[in-house]
Coordinates of C-alpha atoms and ligand atoms in Angstrom, one line a residue:
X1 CA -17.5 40.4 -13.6
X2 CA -15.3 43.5 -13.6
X3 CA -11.6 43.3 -12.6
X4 CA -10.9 46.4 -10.2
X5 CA -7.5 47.9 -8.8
X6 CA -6.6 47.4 -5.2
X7 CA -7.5 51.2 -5.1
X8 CA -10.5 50.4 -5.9
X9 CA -11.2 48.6 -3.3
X10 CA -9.8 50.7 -0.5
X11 CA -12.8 53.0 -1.9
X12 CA -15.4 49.9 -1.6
X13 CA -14.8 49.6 2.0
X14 CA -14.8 52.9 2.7
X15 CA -17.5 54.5 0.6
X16 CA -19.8 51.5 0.2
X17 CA -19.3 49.5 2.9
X18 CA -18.4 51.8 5.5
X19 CA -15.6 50.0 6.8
X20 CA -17.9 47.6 8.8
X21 CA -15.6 44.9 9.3
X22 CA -12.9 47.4 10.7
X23 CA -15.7 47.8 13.5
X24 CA -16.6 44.9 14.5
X25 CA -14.2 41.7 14.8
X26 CA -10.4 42.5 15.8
X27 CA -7.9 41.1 13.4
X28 CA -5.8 38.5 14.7
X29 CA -2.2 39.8 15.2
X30 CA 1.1 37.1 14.0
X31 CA 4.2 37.9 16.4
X32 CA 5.2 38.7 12.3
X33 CA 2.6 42.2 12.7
X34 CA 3.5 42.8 15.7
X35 CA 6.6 43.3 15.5
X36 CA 6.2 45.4 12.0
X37 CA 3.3 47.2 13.5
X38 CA 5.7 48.0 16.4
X39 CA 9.0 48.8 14.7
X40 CA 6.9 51.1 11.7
X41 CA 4.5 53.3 14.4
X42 CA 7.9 52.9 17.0
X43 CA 5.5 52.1 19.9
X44 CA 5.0 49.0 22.1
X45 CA 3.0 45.7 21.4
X46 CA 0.7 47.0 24.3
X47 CA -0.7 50.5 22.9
X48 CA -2.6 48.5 19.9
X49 CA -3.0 44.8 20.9
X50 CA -4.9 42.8 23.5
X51 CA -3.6 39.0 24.7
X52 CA -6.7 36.5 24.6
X53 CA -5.4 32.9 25.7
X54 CA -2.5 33.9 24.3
X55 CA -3.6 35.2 20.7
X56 CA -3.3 38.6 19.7
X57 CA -5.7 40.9 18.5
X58 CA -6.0 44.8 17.4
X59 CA -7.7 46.8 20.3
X60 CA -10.6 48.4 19.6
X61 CA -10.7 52.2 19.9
X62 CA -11.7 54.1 23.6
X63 CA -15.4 54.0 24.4
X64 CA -16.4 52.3 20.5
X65 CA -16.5 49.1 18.3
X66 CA -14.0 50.7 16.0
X67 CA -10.4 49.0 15.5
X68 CA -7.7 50.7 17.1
X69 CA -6.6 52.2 14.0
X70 CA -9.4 53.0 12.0
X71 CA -9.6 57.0 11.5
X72 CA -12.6 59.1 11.7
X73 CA -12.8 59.1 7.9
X74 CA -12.9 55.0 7.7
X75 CA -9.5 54.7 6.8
X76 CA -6.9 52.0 8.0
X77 CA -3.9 54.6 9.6
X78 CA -1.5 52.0 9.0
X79 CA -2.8 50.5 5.8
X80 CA 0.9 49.5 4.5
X81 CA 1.5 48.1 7.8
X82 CA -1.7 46.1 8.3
X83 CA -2.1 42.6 9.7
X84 CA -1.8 39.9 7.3
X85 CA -6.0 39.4 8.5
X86 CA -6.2 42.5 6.5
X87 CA -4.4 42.1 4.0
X88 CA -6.1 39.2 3.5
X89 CA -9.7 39.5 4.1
X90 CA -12.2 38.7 2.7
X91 CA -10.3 35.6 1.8
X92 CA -9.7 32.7 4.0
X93 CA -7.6 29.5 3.9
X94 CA -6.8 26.4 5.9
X95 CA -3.4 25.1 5.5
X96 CA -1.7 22.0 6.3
X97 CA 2.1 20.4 4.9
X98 CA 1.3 17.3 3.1
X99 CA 4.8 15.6 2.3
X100 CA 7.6 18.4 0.6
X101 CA 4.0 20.6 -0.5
X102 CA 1.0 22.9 1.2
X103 CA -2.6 21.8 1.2
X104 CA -4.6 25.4 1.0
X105 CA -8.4 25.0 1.5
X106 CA -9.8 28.8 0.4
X107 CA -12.8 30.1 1.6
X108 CA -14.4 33.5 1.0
X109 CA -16.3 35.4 3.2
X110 CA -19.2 37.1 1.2
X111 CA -18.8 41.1 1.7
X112 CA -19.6 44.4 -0.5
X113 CA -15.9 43.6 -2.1
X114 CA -16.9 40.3 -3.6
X115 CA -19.5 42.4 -5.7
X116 CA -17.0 43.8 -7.6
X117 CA -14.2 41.1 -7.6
X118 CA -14.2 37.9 -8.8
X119 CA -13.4 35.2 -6.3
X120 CA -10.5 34.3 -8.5
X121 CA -9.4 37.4 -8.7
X122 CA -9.9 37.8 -4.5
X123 CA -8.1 34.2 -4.3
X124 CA -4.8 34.9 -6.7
X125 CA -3.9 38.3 -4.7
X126 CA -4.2 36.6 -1.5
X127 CA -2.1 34.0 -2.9
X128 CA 0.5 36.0 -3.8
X129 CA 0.4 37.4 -0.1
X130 CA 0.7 33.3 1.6
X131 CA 3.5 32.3 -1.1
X132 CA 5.7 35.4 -0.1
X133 CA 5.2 33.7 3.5
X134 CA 6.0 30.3 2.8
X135 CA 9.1 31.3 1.2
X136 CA 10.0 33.5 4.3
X137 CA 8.0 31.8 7.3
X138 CA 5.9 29.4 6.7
X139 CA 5.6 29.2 11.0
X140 CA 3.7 32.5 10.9
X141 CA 0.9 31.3 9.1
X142 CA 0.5 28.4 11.3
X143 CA 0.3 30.6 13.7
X144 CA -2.2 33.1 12.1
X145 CA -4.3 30.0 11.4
X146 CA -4.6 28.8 15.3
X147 CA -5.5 32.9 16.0
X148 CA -8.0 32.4 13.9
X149 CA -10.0 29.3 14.2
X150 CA -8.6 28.6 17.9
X151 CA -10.5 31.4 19.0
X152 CA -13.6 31.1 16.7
X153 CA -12.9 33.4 14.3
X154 CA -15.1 33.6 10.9
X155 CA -17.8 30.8 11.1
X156 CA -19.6 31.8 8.0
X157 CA -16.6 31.5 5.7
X158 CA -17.4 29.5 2.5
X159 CA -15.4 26.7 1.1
X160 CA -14.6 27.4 -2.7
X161 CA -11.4 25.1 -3.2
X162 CA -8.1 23.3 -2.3
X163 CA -4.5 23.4 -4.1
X164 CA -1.7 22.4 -3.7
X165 CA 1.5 24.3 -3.5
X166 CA 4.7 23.8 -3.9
Ligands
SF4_1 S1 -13.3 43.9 3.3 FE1 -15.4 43.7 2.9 S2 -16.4 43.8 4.9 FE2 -14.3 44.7 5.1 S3 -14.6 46.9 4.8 FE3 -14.0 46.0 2.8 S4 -16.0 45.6 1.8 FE4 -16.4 45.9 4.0
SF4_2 S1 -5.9 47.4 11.0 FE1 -6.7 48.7 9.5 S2 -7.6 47.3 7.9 FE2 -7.3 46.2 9.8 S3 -9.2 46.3 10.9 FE3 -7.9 47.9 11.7 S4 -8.4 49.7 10.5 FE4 -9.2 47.9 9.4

């Protein structure tokens, strides 16, 4: 399968799969987002998320299924700023601290983008992403992780495999 550039993919969800998971379930927000989201766009918490039992999510535009920030065109407005969900998507991961390490369980969640990227190639760029956490805050994606699944988040997410890291 072909290996694409990140740019490439910005153009897969927008041209080919019309942006359809930016309308339809909110990303989970980290107190880490919200507080980038807030400082970068200078407004409050409260313009772009929603509290649910005390998890945060990305509104959903006035009057439409549409994220809060998804333009008219289908493009993220805040794209460097976007939750780590986003970043993420549409890879998936469980982790738990076994001794001094990290158990990561990846899943994948079968979308237009997985047409044109290899799983690997889907896995080792999120991986990037989760080590740059654990050597910052490992706490946020704890926290991203209890959003996510404490709230019922991505059922049809398949298990491809566990590592260990460091
Ligand atoms: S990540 Fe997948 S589901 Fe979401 S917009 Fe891109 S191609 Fe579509
Ligand atoms: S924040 Fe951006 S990438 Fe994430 S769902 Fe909203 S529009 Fe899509």
């Amino acid at each position: 399968m072909k290996q694409l550039t990140s740019s490439k993919s910005t153009q897969i969800c927008r041209d080919t799969c019309k942006s359809k998971c930016c309308k339809s379930t909110p990303p989970a927000l980290t107190s880490e987002d919200l507080t980038r989201i807030s400082n970068a766009l200078g407004i409050k918490k409260e313009e772009f998320a929603n509290n649910k039992n005390n998890y945060f999510f990305v509104k959903k535009r006035e009057n439409s299924n549409d994220c809060y920030f998804l333009s008219d065109e289908g493009e993220c407005k805040i794209y460097n700023y976007r939750p780590l969900d986003c970043q993420l998507f549409p890879v998936l991961f469980k982790i738990k601290r076994v001794d001094s390490s990290y158990l990561i369980k990846w899943y994948i969640w079968y979308c237009p983008l997985t047409d044109f990227f290899t799983s690997e190639f889907l896995i080792e760029k999120a991986k990037k992403i989760i080590v740059r956490y654990l050597e910052k805050d490992s706490g946020i994606l704890f926290e991203y992780q209890s959003a996510m699944y404490g709230t019922g988040g991505y059922k049809r997410k398949h298990f491809l495999f566990e590592e260990k890291i460091p």
